[in-house]
mmCIF file of N, CA and C in Angstrom:
data_model
loop_
_atom_site.group_PDB
_atom_site.id
_atom_site.type_symbol
_atom_site.label_atom_id
_atom_site.label_comp_id
_atom_site.label_asym_id
_atom_site.label_seq_id
_atom_site.Cartn_x
_atom_site.Cartn_y
_atom_site.Cartn_z
ATOM 1 N N UNK P 1 0.437 283.901 117.960
ATOM 2 C CA UNK P 1 0.112 283.267 119.005
ATOM 3 C C UNK P 1 0.006 281.838 119.046
ATOM 4 N N UNK P 2 0.196 281.308 120.182
ATOM 5 C CA UNK P 2 -0.070 279.968 120.370
ATOM 6 C C UNK P 2 -1.155 279.202 120.887
ATOM 7 N N UNK P 3 -1.706 278.631 120.140
ATOM 8 C CA UNK P 3 -3.217 277.943 120.394
ATOM 9 C C UNK P 3 -3.135 276.500 120.228
ATOM 10 N N UNK P 4 -4.142 276.008 120.892
ATOM 11 C CA UNK P 4 -4.222 274.529 120.902
ATOM 12 C C UNK P 4 -6.164 274.348 120.822
ATOM 13 N N UNK P 5 -6.200 273.470 119.932
ATOM 14 C CA UNK P 5 -7.706 273.815 119.530
ATOM 15 C C UNK P 5 -8.333 272.207 119.515
ATOM 16 N N UNK P 6 -9.495 271.912 120.411
ATOM 17 C CA UNK P 6 -9.975 270.472 120.500
ATOM 18 C C UNK P 6 -10.974 270.217 119.835
ATOM 19 N N UNK P 7 -11.382 269.250 119.089
ATOM 20 C CA UNK P 7 -12.506 268.333 118.535
ATOM 21 C C UNK P 7 -12.788 267.652 118.462
ATOM 22 N N UNK P 8 -14.121 266.564 118.124
ATOM 23 C CA UNK P 8 -14.271 265.311 117.762
ATOM 24 C C UNK P 8 -15.501 264.883 119.140
ATOM 25 N N UNK P 9 -15.408 265.762 120.049
ATOM 26 C CA UNK P 9 -16.168 265.223 121.237
ATOM 27 C C UNK P 9 -17.720 265.319 121.012
ATOM 28 N N UNK P 10 -18.598 264.691 121.753
ATOM 29 C CA UNK P 10 -19.927 264.230 121.348
ATOM 30 C C UNK P 10 -20.468 263.225 122.586
ATOM 31 N N UNK P 11 -21.738 262.912 121.933
ATOM 32 C CA UNK P 11 -22.630 261.703 122.628
ATOM 33 C C UNK P 11 -22.549 260.622 122.354
ATOM 34 N N UNK P 12 -22.197 259.683 122.796
ATOM 35 C CA UNK P 12 -21.839 258.529 122.550
ATOM 36 C C UNK P 12 -22.603 257.318 123.228
ATOM 37 N N UNK P 13 -22.601 256.063 122.784
ATOM 38 C CA UNK P 13 -23.580 255.085 123.891
ATOM 39 C C UNK P 13 -22.401 254.194 124.412
ATOM 40 N N UNK P 14 -22.679 253.823 125.656
ATOM 41 C CA UNK P 14 -21.378 252.973 126.226
ATOM 42 C C UNK P 14 -20.754 251.675 125.090
ATOM 43 N N UNK P 15 -19.609 251.797 125.252
ATOM 44 C CA UNK P 15 -19.104 250.485 124.319
ATOM 45 C C UNK P 15 -18.851 251.097 122.976
ATOM 46 N N UNK P 16 -19.254 252.479 122.568
ATOM 47 C CA UNK P 16 -18.880 252.896 121.527
ATOM 48 C C UNK P 16 -17.103 254.070 121.367
ATOM 49 N N UNK P 17 -16.974 254.610 120.477
ATOM 50 C CA UNK P 17 -15.777 254.756 120.278
ATOM 51 C C UNK P 17 -15.834 256.602 119.798
ATOM 52 N N UNK P 18 -15.206 257.594 120.225
ATOM 53 C CA UNK P 18 -14.715 258.538 119.410
ATOM 54 C C UNK P 18 -13.279 258.751 119.510
ATOM 55 N N UNK P 19 -12.669 259.750 118.537
ATOM 56 C CA UNK P 19 -11.569 260.249 118.100
ATOM 57 C C UNK P 19 -11.405 261.626 118.349
ATOM 58 N N UNK P 20 -10.652 262.209 119.279
ATOM 59 C CA UNK P 20 -10.227 263.615 119.594
ATOM 60 C C UNK P 20 -9.247 264.139 118.730
ATOM 61 N N UNK P 21 -9.410 265.342 118.251
ATOM 62 C CA UNK P 21 -8.018 266.027 117.838
ATOM 63 C C UNK P 21 -7.577 267.349 118.379
ATOM 64 N N UNK P 22 -6.447 267.517 117.957
ATOM 65 C CA UNK P 22 -6.044 268.373 119.122
ATOM 66 C C UNK P 22 -4.865 269.346 117.838
ATOM 67 N N UNK P 23 -5.645 270.480 117.299
ATOM 68 C CA UNK P 23 -4.962 270.677 116.585
ATOM 69 C C UNK P 23 -3.571 272.170 117.388
ATOM 70 N N UNK P 24 -2.544 272.089 116.289
ATOM 71 C CA UNK P 24 -1.490 273.109 117.257
ATOM 72 C C UNK P 24 -1.084 273.987 116.224
ATOM 73 N N UNK P 25 -0.946 275.149 116.737
ATOM 74 C CA UNK P 25 -0.321 276.518 116.059
ATOM 75 C C UNK P 25 0.120 277.381 116.666
ATOM 76 N N UNK P 26 0.816 278.290 115.954
ATOM 77 C CA UNK P 26 1.877 279.304 116.650
ATOM 78 C C UNK P 26 3.247 278.973 116.638
ATOM 79 N N UNK P 27 3.541 277.933 116.615
ATOM 80 C CA UNK P 27 4.896 277.461 116.822
ATOM 81 C C UNK P 27 5.073 275.957 116.829
ATOM 82 N N UNK P 28 6.021 275.476 116.334
ATOM 83 C CA UNK P 28 6.174 274.133 116.255
ATOM 84 C C UNK P 28 6.588 273.566 117.716
ATOM 85 N N UNK P 29 5.726 272.160 117.744
ATOM 86 C CA UNK P 29 5.787 271.741 119.162
ATOM 87 C C UNK P 29 6.377 270.359 118.968
ATOM 88 N N UNK P 30 7.561 270.162 118.445
ATOM 89 C CA UNK P 30 8.291 269.123 117.954
ATOM 90 C C UNK P 30 9.014 268.429 119.241
ATOM 91 N N UNK P 31 9.609 269.847 120.087
ATOM 92 C CA UNK P 31 10.432 269.136 121.265
ATOM 93 C C UNK P 31 9.732 269.593 122.674
ATOM 94 N N UNK P 32 7.844 269.395 122.175
ATOM 95 C CA UNK P 32 7.365 269.021 123.494
ATOM 96 C C UNK P 32 6.312 267.830 123.764
ATOM 97 N N UNK P 33 6.297 267.761 124.857
ATOM 98 C CA UNK P 33 5.386 266.756 125.401
ATOM 99 C C UNK P 33 3.777 267.257 125.040
ATOM 100 N N UNK P 34 2.749 266.185 124.770
ATOM 101 C CA UNK P 34 1.799 266.641 124.574
ATOM 102 C C UNK P 34 0.960 265.501 125.350
ATOM 103 N N UNK P 35 -0.296 265.841 125.793
ATOM 104 C CA UNK P 35 -0.445 265.307 126.591
ATOM 105 C C UNK P 35 -2.599 265.570 126.821
ATOM 106 N N UNK P 36 -3.049 264.526 127.287
ATOM 107 C CA UNK P 36 -5.047 264.997 127.428
ATOM 108 C C UNK P 36 -5.176 264.415 128.699
ATOM 109 N N UNK P 37 -5.758 265.707 128.868
ATOM 110 C CA UNK P 37 -6.303 265.589 130.685
ATOM 111 C C UNK P 37 -8.105 265.265 130.465
ATOM 112 N N UNK P 38 -8.807 265.315 131.353
ATOM 113 C CA UNK P 38 -10.194 265.305 131.543
ATOM 114 C C UNK P 38 -10.472 265.959 132.784
ATOM 115 N N UNK P 39 -12.043 266.168 132.886
ATOM 116 C CA UNK P 39 -12.261 266.804 134.274
ATOM 117 C C UNK P 39 -13.948 266.747 134.100
ATOM 118 N N UNK P 40 -14.241 266.250 135.195
ATOM 119 C CA UNK P 40 -16.067 265.731 135.160
ATOM 120 C C UNK P 40 -16.071 266.876 136.312
ATOM 121 N N UNK P 41 -17.751 267.202 136.203
ATOM 122 C CA UNK P 41 -18.004 267.854 137.311
ATOM 123 C C UNK P 41 -17.832 267.745 138.415
ATOM 124 N N UNK P 42 -17.567 268.668 139.229
ATOM 125 C CA UNK P 42 -17.188 268.542 141.003
ATOM 126 C C UNK P 42 -15.879 268.153 141.039
ATOM 127 N N UNK P 43 -15.248 267.599 140.188
ATOM 128 C CA UNK P 43 -14.237 266.654 140.184
ATOM 129 C C UNK P 43 -12.683 267.497 139.766
ATOM 130 N N UNK P 44 -11.148 266.779 140.174
ATOM 131 C CA UNK P 44 -9.872 267.824 139.724
ATOM 132 C C UNK P 44 -9.563 267.006 138.680
ATOM 133 N N UNK P 45 -9.125 267.556 137.485
ATOM 134 C CA UNK P 45 -8.480 267.621 136.285
ATOM 135 C C UNK P 45 -7.650 266.481 136.817
ATOM 136 N N UNK P 46 -7.876 265.428 135.528
ATOM 137 C CA UNK P 46 -6.944 264.042 135.922
ATOM 138 C C UNK P 46 -6.240 264.019 134.900
ATOM 139 N N UNK P 47 -5.286 263.131 134.789
ATOM 140 C CA UNK P 47 -4.283 263.037 133.704
ATOM 141 C C UNK P 47 -4.778 261.672 133.021
ATOM 142 N N UNK P 48 -4.952 261.926 132.130
ATOM 143 C CA UNK P 48 -4.881 260.477 130.798
ATOM 144 C C UNK P 48 -4.265 259.713 129.998
ATOM 145 N N UNK P 49 -3.590 260.594 129.138
ATOM 146 C CA UNK P 49 -1.967 260.157 128.487
ATOM 147 C C UNK P 49 -1.204 261.130 128.192
ATOM 148 N N UNK P 50 -0.459 260.833 127.437
ATOM 149 C CA UNK P 50 0.957 261.813 126.984
ATOM 150 C C UNK P 50 2.051 260.772 126.223
ATOM 151 N N UNK P 51 2.584 261.839 125.063
ATOM 152 C CA UNK P 51 3.485 261.359 124.475
ATOM 153 C C UNK P 51 4.249 262.717 123.995
ATOM 154 N N UNK P 52 5.581 262.073 123.660
ATOM 155 C CA UNK P 52 6.644 263.348 123.064
ATOM 156 C C UNK P 52 5.951 263.470 121.817
ATOM 157 N N UNK P 53 5.903 264.637 121.227
ATOM 158 C CA UNK P 53 5.492 265.255 120.001
ATOM 159 C C UNK P 53 6.637 264.699 119.159
ATOM 160 N N UNK P 54 7.848 264.217 119.134
ATOM 161 C CA UNK P 54 8.524 263.784 118.109
ATOM 162 C C UNK P 54 8.607 262.587 118.437
ATOM 163 N N UNK P 55 8.035 261.799 118.945
ATOM 164 C CA UNK P 55 8.147 260.335 119.481
ATOM 165 C C UNK P 55 8.566 259.835 120.616
ATOM 166 N N UNK P 56 7.906 258.296 120.787
ATOM 167 C CA UNK P 56 8.384 257.997 121.613
ATOM 168 C C UNK P 56 7.200 256.772 122.633
ATOM 169 N N UNK P 57 7.815 256.202 123.617
ATOM 170 C CA UNK P 57 6.746 255.529 124.372
ATOM 171 C C UNK P 57 5.418 256.729 125.087
ATOM 172 N N UNK P 58 4.295 256.028 124.707
ATOM 173 C CA UNK P 58 3.227 257.003 125.516
ATOM 174 C C UNK P 58 2.849 256.315 126.855
ATOM 175 N N UNK P 59 2.376 256.978 127.822
ATOM 176 C CA UNK P 59 2.038 256.470 129.100
ATOM 177 C C UNK P 59 0.798 256.800 129.650
ATOM 178 N N UNK P 60 -0.304 256.260 130.295
ATOM 179 C CA UNK P 60 -1.746 256.057 130.185
ATOM 180 C C UNK P 60 -1.894 256.045 131.747
ATOM 181 N N UNK P 61 -3.544 256.641 131.747
ATOM 182 C CA UNK P 61 -3.663 256.391 133.164
ATOM 183 C C UNK P 61 -4.383 255.238 133.283
ATOM 184 N N UNK P 62 -4.336 254.427 134.537
ATOM 185 C CA UNK P 62 -4.733 252.923 134.704
ATOM 186 C C UNK P 62 -6.045 252.670 134.347
ATOM 187 N N UNK P 63 -7.006 253.761 134.665
ATOM 188 C CA UNK P 63 -8.302 254.074 134.052
ATOM 189 C C UNK P 63 -8.336 253.718 132.601
ATOM 190 N N UNK P 64 -7.638 254.214 131.758
ATOM 191 C CA UNK P 64 -7.678 254.249 130.111
ATOM 192 C C UNK P 64 -7.027 253.120 129.559
ATOM 193 N N UNK P 65 -5.993 252.414 130.480
ATOM 194 C CA UNK P 65 -4.914 251.635 129.528
ATOM 195 C C UNK P 65 -6.078 250.454 129.000
ATOM 196 N N UNK P 66 -5.680 250.349 128.044
ATOM 197 C CA UNK P 66 -5.848 249.191 126.747
ATOM 198 C C UNK P 66 -7.236 249.591 126.322
ATOM 199 N N UNK P 67 -8.112 250.725 126.059
ATOM 200 C CA UNK P 67 -8.948 251.068 125.728
ATOM 201 C C UNK P 67 -8.790 252.839 124.667
ATOM 202 N N UNK P 68 -8.072 253.612 125.428
ATOM 203 C CA UNK P 68 -7.355 254.806 124.795
ATOM 204 C C UNK P 68 -6.012 254.695 123.836
ATOM 205 N N UNK P 69 -5.816 255.052 122.951
ATOM 206 C CA UNK P 69 -4.521 255.629 122.280
ATOM 207 C C UNK P 69 -4.288 257.117 121.930
ATOM 208 N N UNK P 70 -2.825 257.524 122.350
ATOM 209 C CA UNK P 70 -2.502 258.561 122.043
ATOM 210 C C UNK P 70 -1.501 258.683 120.674
ATOM 211 N N UNK P 71 -2.071 259.540 119.948
ATOM 212 C CA UNK P 71 -1.174 259.671 118.689
ATOM 213 C C UNK P 71 -0.591 261.043 117.866
ATOM 214 N N UNK P 72 0.278 261.297 117.340
ATOM 215 C CA UNK P 72 0.137 262.720 116.638
ATOM 216 C C UNK P 72 0.651 262.156 115.082
ATOM 217 N N UNK P 73 0.520 263.355 114.225
ATOM 218 C CA UNK P 73 0.730 263.425 113.461
ATOM 219 C C UNK P 73 1.592 264.851 113.303
ATOM 220 N N UNK P 74 2.987 264.882 113.283
ATOM 221 C CA UNK P 74 3.770 266.079 113.267
ATOM 222 C C UNK P 74 3.777 266.998 111.898
ATOM 223 N N UNK P 75 3.347 266.475 111.003
ATOM 224 C CA UNK P 75 3.351 267.084 109.503
ATOM 225 C C UNK P 75 2.086 268.050 109.786
ATOM 226 N N UNK P 76 1.012 267.829 110.293
ATOM 227 C CA UNK P 76 -0.079 268.457 110.766
ATOM 228 C C UNK P 76 -0.094 269.130 111.625
ATOM 229 N N UNK P 77 0.686 268.864 113.088
ATOM 230 C CA UNK P 77 1.049 269.725 113.985
ATOM 231 C C UNK P 77 -0.551 269.146 115.042
ATOM 232 N N UNK P 78 -0.893 267.816 114.720
ATOM 233 C CA UNK P 78 -2.211 267.625 115.233
ATOM 234 C C UNK P 78 -1.910 266.300 116.032
ATOM 235 N N UNK P 79 -2.269 266.572 117.186
ATOM 236 C CA UNK P 79 -2.603 265.359 117.974
ATOM 237 C C UNK P 79 -3.771 264.606 117.897
ATOM 238 N N UNK P 80 -3.890 263.168 118.576
ATOM 239 C CA UNK P 80 -4.880 262.354 118.712
ATOM 240 C C UNK P 80 -5.016 262.090 119.981
ATOM 241 N N UNK P 81 -6.312 261.397 120.378
ATOM 242 C CA UNK P 81 -6.604 260.696 121.551
ATOM 243 C C UNK P 81 -7.878 259.531 120.938
ATOM 244 N N UNK P 82 -7.491 258.400 120.095
ATOM 245 C CA UNK P 82 -8.370 257.432 119.957
ATOM 246 C C UNK P 82 -9.515 256.628 121.086
ATOM 247 N N UNK P 83 -10.408 257.025 121.360
ATOM 248 C CA UNK P 83 -11.284 256.164 122.614
ATOM 249 C C UNK P 83 -12.169 255.200 122.389
ATOM 250 N N UNK P 84 -11.688 254.038 122.924
ATOM 251 C CA UNK P 84 -12.739 252.797 122.226
ATOM 252 C C UNK P 84 -13.363 252.448 123.427
ATOM 253 N N UNK P 85 -14.140 251.428 123.432
ATOM 254 C CA UNK P 85 -15.058 250.756 124.435
ATOM 255 C C UNK P 85 -15.292 251.947 125.817
ATOM 256 N N UNK P 86 -15.818 253.044 125.260
ATOM 257 C CA UNK P 86 -16.249 254.056 126.013
ATOM 258 C C UNK P 86 -17.487 253.347 127.196
ATOM 259 N N UNK P 87 -17.157 254.444 128.701
ATOM 260 C CA UNK P 87 -17.730 253.698 129.704
ATOM 261 C C UNK P 87 -18.536 255.080 130.338
ATOM 262 N N UNK P 88 -19.559 255.260 130.993
ATOM 263 C CA UNK P 88 -20.178 256.311 131.731
ATOM 264 C C UNK P 88 -19.447 257.068 132.639
ATOM 265 N N UNK P 89 -18.226 256.635 133.041
ATOM 266 C CA UNK P 89 -17.248 257.306 133.930
ATOM 267 C C UNK P 89 -16.284 257.907 133.199
ATOM 268 N N UNK P 90 -15.787 257.736 132.005
ATOM 269 C CA UNK P 90 -15.568 258.606 130.915
ATOM 270 C C UNK P 90 -16.202 259.975 130.477
ATOM 271 N N UNK P 91 -17.026 259.914 130.798
ATOM 272 C CA UNK P 91 -17.815 261.442 130.603
ATOM 273 C C UNK P 91 -17.272 262.804 131.514
ATOM 274 N N UNK P 92 -16.459 263.521 130.414
ATOM 275 C CA UNK P 92 -15.967 264.707 131.116
ATOM 276 C C UNK P 92 -15.732 265.833 130.030
ATOM 277 N N UNK P 93 -15.161 266.841 129.997
ATOM 278 C CA UNK P 93 -14.501 267.628 129.702
ATOM 279 C C UNK P 93 -13.108 267.740 129.216
ATOM 280 N N UNK P 94 -12.560 266.733 128.032
ATOM 281 C CA UNK P 94 -11.592 266.533 127.336
ATOM 282 C C UNK P 94 -10.734 267.950 127.274
ATOM 283 N N UNK P 95 -9.299 267.935 127.405
ATOM 284 C CA UNK P 95 -8.610 269.165 127.282
ATOM 285 C C UNK P 95 -7.153 268.506 126.770
ATOM 286 N N UNK P 96 -6.630 269.029 125.787
ATOM 287 C CA UNK P 96 -5.512 268.734 125.504
ATOM 288 C C UNK P 96 -3.982 269.865 125.836
ATOM 289 N N UNK P 97 -2.840 269.258 125.774
ATOM 290 C CA UNK P 97 -2.023 270.139 126.428
ATOM 291 C C UNK P 97 -0.744 270.098 126.226
ATOM 292 N N UNK P 98 0.293 271.190 126.214
ATOM 293 C CA UNK P 98 1.486 270.915 125.718
ATOM 294 C C UNK P 98 2.680 271.753 126.478
ATOM 295 N N UNK P 99 3.891 270.917 126.832
ATOM 296 C CA UNK P 99 4.736 271.608 128.044
ATOM 297 C C UNK P 99 6.485 271.081 127.274
ATOM 298 N N UNK P 100 7.040 271.996 127.730
ATOM 299 C CA UNK P 100 8.296 271.597 127.533
ATOM 300 C C UNK P 100 8.864 270.964 128.766
ATOM 301 N N UNK P 101 8.365 270.197 129.090
ATOM 302 C CA UNK P 101 9.058 269.473 130.397
ATOM 303 C C UNK P 101 10.402 268.795 130.429
ATOM 304 N N UNK P 102 11.060 269.390 131.459
ATOM 305 C CA UNK P 102 12.377 268.905 131.519
ATOM 306 C C UNK P 102 12.173 267.437 132.335
ATOM 307 N N UNK P 103 13.046 266.742 132.275
ATOM 308 C CA UNK P 103 13.387 265.201 132.404
ATOM 309 C C UNK P 103 12.561 264.993 133.734
ATOM 310 N N UNK P 104 12.929 266.019 134.848
ATOM 311 C CA UNK P 104 12.508 265.930 136.198
ATOM 312 C C UNK P 104 11.065 266.210 136.654
ATOM 313 N N UNK P 105 10.025 266.755 135.758
ATOM 314 C CA UNK P 105 9.076 267.136 135.710
ATOM 315 C C UNK P 105 7.953 265.945 136.056
ATOM 316 N N UNK P 106 7.217 266.028 136.823
ATOM 317 C CA UNK P 106 5.789 265.083 136.398
ATOM 318 C C UNK P 106 5.064 265.237 135.385
ATOM 319 N N UNK P 107 4.793 264.245 134.619
ATOM 320 C CA UNK P 107 4.156 264.543 133.641
ATOM 321 C C UNK P 107 2.337 264.244 133.536
ATOM 322 N N UNK P 108 2.297 264.035 134.766
ATOM 323 C CA UNK P 108 0.688 263.417 135.110
ATOM 324 C C UNK P 108 0.130 264.756 135.686
ATOM 325 N N UNK P 109 1.083 265.903 136.072
ATOM 326 C CA UNK P 109 0.633 267.033 137.020
ATOM 327 C C UNK P 109 0.282 267.630 136.102
ATOM 328 N N UNK P 110 -1.344 268.896 135.849
ATOM 329 C CA UNK P 110 -1.332 269.879 134.993
ATOM 330 C C UNK P 110 -0.310 270.934 135.176
ATOM 331 N N UNK P 111 -0.049 271.310 136.208
ATOM 332 C CA UNK P 111 0.904 272.548 136.409
ATOM 333 C C UNK P 111 2.040 272.315 135.873
ATOM 334 N N UNK P 112 2.380 271.238 135.313
ATOM 335 C CA UNK P 112 3.674 270.807 134.262
ATOM 336 C C UNK P 112 3.388 271.486 133.021
ATOM 337 N N UNK P 113 2.249 271.683 132.624
ATOM 338 C CA UNK P 113 1.874 271.883 131.201
ATOM 339 C C UNK P 113 1.803 273.756 130.863
ATOM 340 N N UNK P 114 2.447 273.904 129.664
ATOM 341 C CA UNK P 114 1.928 275.621 129.567
ATOM 342 C C UNK P 114 1.385 275.958 128.434
ATOM 343 N N UNK P 115 0.567 275.053 127.716
ATOM 344 C CA UNK P 115 -0.430 275.436 126.926
ATOM 345 C C UNK P 115 -1.692 274.099 126.763
ATOM 346 N N UNK P 116 -2.940 275.114 126.615
ATOM 347 C CA UNK P 116 -4.077 274.199 126.981
ATOM 348 C C UNK P 116 -4.749 274.796 125.922
ATOM 349 N N UNK P 117 -5.980 273.642 125.598
ATOM 350 C CA UNK P 117 -7.157 273.796 124.513
ATOM 351 C C UNK P 117 -8.004 274.435 124.973
ATOM 352 N N UNK P 118 -9.272 274.644 124.972
ATOM 353 C CA UNK P 118 -10.377 274.926 125.583
ATOM 354 C C UNK P 118 -11.262 273.760 126.128
ATOM 355 N N UNK P 119 -10.886 272.606 125.720
ATOM 356 C CA UNK P 119 -11.865 271.322 125.743
ATOM 357 C C UNK P 119 -12.564 271.299 125.152
ATOM 358 N N UNK P 120 -13.303 269.726 124.845
ATOM 359 C CA UNK P 120 -14.264 269.378 124.049
ATOM 360 C C UNK P 120 -14.849 268.152 125.185
ATOM 361 N N UNK P 121 -16.313 268.435 124.644
ATOM 362 C CA UNK P 121 -17.255 267.668 125.972
ATOM 363 C C UNK P 121 -17.616 266.351 125.360
ATOM 364 N N UNK P 122 -17.208 265.355 126.183
ATOM 365 C CA UNK P 122 -17.450 263.990 125.611
ATOM 366 C C UNK P 122 -18.539 263.538 126.738
ATOM 367 N N UNK P 123 -19.372 262.709 126.330
ATOM 368 C CA UNK P 123 -20.791 262.085 127.153
ATOM 369 C C UNK P 123 -20.829 260.883 126.695
ATOM 370 N N UNK P 124 -21.254 259.870 127.454
ATOM 371 C CA UNK P 124 -20.865 258.120 127.340
ATOM 372 C C UNK P 124 -22.048 258.395 128.127
ATOM 373 N N UNK P 125 -23.241 257.613 127.649
ATOM 374 C CA UNK P 125 -24.767 257.156 128.006
ATOM 375 C C UNK P 125 -24.363 255.526 128.008
ATOM 376 N N UNK P 126 -25.602 255.537 129.234
ATOM 377 C CA UNK P 126 -25.400 253.905 129.548
ATOM 378 C C UNK P 126 -26.258 253.275 129.115
#
């Protein structure tokens, strides 16, 4: 059974930090793209960040660039999203995702990904 499980969400004050984890199991994701998305109430799911599980350059949404960092630990099959300088507008359910994307696929589109976690709530108070 392929499974992605997020953890690390919670309530934090504006300007604070959180580190989200995405534990993968059921198979090796070494050849996959790992990504983070978020969805606020009444809004569409939006892209946050992505990186190849095997390494390489990361890509970020403009809204989080300079504040968030995506990384992974291949030995533990775990991905991370370090979130600093959090703002109230960062409040959302955060999801990790993985997909064996061909080079022509859009890395920012939710439909490009095959596996999803159930999400973890991040709430930033003002």
